[in-house]
XYZ file of C-alpha atoms in Angstrom:
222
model
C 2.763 54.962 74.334
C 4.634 56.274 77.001
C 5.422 53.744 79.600
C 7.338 56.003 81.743
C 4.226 58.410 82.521
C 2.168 55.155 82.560
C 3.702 54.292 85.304
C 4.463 57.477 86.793
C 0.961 58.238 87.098
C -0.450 54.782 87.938
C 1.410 54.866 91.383
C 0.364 58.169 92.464
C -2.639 56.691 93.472
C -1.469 54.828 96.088
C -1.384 58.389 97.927
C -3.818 59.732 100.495
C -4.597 62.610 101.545
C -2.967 63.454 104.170
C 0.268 61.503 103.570
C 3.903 62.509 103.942
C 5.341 61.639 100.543
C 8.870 61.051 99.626
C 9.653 62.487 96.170
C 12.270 60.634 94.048
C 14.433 61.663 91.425
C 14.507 60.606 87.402
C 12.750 59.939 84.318
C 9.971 58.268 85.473
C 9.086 59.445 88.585
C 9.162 62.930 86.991
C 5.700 62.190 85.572
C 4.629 61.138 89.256
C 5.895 64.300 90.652
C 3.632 66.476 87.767
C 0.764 64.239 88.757
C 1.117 64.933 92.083
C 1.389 68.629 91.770
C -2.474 68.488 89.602
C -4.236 67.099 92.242
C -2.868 69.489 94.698
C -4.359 71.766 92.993
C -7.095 70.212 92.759
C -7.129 70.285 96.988
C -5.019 66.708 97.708
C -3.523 67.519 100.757
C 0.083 66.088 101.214
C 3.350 67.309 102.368
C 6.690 65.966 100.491
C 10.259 65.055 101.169
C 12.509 65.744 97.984
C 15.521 63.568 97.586
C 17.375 66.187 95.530
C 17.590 69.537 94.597
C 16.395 68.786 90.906
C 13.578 67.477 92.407
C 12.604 70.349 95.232
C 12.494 72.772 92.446
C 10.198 70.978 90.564
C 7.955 70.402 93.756
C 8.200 73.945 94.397
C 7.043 74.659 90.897
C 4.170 72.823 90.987
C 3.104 73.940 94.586
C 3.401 70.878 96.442
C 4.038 71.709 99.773
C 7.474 70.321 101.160
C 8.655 69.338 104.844
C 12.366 69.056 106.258
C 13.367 65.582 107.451
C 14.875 66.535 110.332
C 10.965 67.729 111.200
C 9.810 64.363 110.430
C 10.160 60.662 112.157
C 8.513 58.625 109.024
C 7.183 58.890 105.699
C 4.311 57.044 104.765
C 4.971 56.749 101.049
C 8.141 57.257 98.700
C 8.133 57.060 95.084
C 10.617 56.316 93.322
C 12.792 54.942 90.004
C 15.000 52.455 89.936
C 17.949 51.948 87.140
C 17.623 47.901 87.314
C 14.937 45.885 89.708
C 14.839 42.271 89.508
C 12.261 39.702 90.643
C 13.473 39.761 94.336
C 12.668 43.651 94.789
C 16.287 44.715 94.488
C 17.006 47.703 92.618
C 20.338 49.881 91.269
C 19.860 53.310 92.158
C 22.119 56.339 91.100
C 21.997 56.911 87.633
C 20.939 60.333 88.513
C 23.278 61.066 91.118
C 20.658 60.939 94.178
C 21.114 57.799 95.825
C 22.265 58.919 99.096
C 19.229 60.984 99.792
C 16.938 58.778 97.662
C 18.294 55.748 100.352
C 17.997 57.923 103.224
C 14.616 59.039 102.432
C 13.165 55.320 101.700
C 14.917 53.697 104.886
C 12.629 55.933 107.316
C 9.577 55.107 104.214
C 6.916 52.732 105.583
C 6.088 51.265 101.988
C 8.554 52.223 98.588
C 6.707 52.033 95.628
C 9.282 51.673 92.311
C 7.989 52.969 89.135
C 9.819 52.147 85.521
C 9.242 51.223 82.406
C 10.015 47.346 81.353
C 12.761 47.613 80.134
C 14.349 48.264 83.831
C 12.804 44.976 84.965
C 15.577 42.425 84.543
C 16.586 38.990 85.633
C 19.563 39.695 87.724
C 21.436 42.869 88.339
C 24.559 44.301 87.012
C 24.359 45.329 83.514
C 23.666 48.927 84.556
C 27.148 49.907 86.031
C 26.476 50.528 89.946
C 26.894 54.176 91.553
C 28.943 54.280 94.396
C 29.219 57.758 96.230
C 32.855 58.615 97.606
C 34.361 61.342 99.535
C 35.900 63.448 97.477
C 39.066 63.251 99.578
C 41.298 60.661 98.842
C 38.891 59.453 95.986
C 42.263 57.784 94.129
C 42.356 55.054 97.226
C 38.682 54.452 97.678
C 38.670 53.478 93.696
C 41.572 51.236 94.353
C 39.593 49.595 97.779
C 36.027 49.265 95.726
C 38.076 47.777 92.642
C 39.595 45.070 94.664
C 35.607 43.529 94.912
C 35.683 42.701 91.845
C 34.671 45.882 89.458
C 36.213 48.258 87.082
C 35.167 51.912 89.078
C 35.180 55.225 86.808
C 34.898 58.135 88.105
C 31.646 60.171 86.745
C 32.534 62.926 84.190
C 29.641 65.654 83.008
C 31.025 68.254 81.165
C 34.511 67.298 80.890
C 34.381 67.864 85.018
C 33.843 65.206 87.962
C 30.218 65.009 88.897
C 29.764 66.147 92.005
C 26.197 65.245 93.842
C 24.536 67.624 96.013
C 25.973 66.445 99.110
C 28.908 67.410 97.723
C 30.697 63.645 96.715
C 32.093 62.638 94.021
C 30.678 58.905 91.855
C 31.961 55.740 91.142
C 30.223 53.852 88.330
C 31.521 50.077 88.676
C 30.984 47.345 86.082
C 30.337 44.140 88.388
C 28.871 41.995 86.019
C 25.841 40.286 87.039
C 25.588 40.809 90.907
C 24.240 37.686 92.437
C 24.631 38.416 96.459
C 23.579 42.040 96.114
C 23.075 42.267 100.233
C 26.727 40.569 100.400
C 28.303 44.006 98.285
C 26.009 46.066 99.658
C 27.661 45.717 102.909
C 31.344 44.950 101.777
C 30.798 48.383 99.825
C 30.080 49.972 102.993
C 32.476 48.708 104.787
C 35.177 50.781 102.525
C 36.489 54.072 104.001
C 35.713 56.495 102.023
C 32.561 55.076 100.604
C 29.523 57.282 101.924
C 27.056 54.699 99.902
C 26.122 52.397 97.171
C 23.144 52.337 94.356
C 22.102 48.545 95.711
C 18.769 48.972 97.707
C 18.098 45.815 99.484
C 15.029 44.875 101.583
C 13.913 48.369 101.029
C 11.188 48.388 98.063
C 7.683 46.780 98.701
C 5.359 47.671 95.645
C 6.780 47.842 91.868
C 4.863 49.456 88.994
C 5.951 48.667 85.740
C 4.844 50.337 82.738
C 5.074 48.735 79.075
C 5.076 50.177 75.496
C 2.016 48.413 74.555
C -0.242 50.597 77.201
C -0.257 47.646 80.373
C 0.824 48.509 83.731
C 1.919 45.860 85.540
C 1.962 46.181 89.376
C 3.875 43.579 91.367
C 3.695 43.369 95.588
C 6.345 42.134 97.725
């Protein structure tokens, strides 16, 4: 059973027609983004908001018409993924590289709906290394600045080369350890010249939809 499509599919029907959706990036929310292109063919009438290349090529693919945000004041829906989530709807975002747009997108999102499989449902934060997106300028510093908050950053390598994300920045991936006062690093990670933005989304997610190998899908509200 795949839990992934389980619960990519399961929270596309929290969409209207009608509805400006934001379209996430990953695994799971792949499946949502197929779903999504069937019943626009099938005359579902939406408009979407990619939060990264990967996934506006897909959209495009499937026909789903897509807007620009700077045409937009608010979406009414973004789905999305989420690396870890824990019981007090705080995720790690980034393990795709995205999380700049994917938190753009969401903040302006009336309702975020999270959609993994169970084994991204965890206690308490931190065993996923957090992505932290730096300019690429003076990267060497930034590392040393996000470091002293208590992590060990590497830079992301694909390829033997430094990732670079579509806004052109390069990644930190930072072992924290369990994170207990995600809001706390959330803002001391901003604070950091040099850091354009971190993987913790915090008072941002409202509905989660988990999906589990034995066939459940588990949806939990806010």
């Amino acid at each position: 059973m795949n839990a992934k499509k389980l619960a990519g599919e399961k929270a596309v029907e929290f969409i209207k027609d009608g509805m400006i959706v934001g379209l996430g990036t990953g695994s799971t929310v792949h499946w949502s983004i197929l779903k999504l292109g069937e019943l626009v063919k099938q005359s579902l009438t939406i408009k979407g908001v990619p939060t990264s290349k990967q996934t506006e090529q897909l959209a495009k693919e499937l026909g789903i018409p897509l807007v620009n945000m700077s045409s937009i004041e608010q979406i009414d829906i973004t789905i999305d993924g989420a690396d870890e989530a824990n019981p007090e709807f705080e995720l790690i975002k980034g393990g795709g590289g995205a999380l700049l747009r994917e938190k753009m997108v969401a903040s302006i999102s009336k309702r975020m709906i999270v959609v993994m499989d169970e084994t991204k449902y965890v206690a308490h934060l931190g065993k996923f290394p957090l992505p932290v997106e730096i300019t690429q300028f003076g990267w060497e510093m930034t590392s040393k600045q996000v470091s002293t908050l208590g992590c060990e950053p590497k830079l992301r390598v694909e390829n033997n080369l430094s990732f670079i994300t579509d806004n052109g920045n390069y990644i930190l991936d930072c072992h924290f350890g369990e994170i207990l006062d995600a809001k706390r690093l959330n803002e001391e990670l901003n604070m950091i010249p040099g850091v354009v933005e971190n993987g913790l989304f915090v008072n941002i997610a409202d509905t989660m939809v988990i999906g589990n190998s034995d066939g459940h899908v588990e949806i939990i509200h806010k």
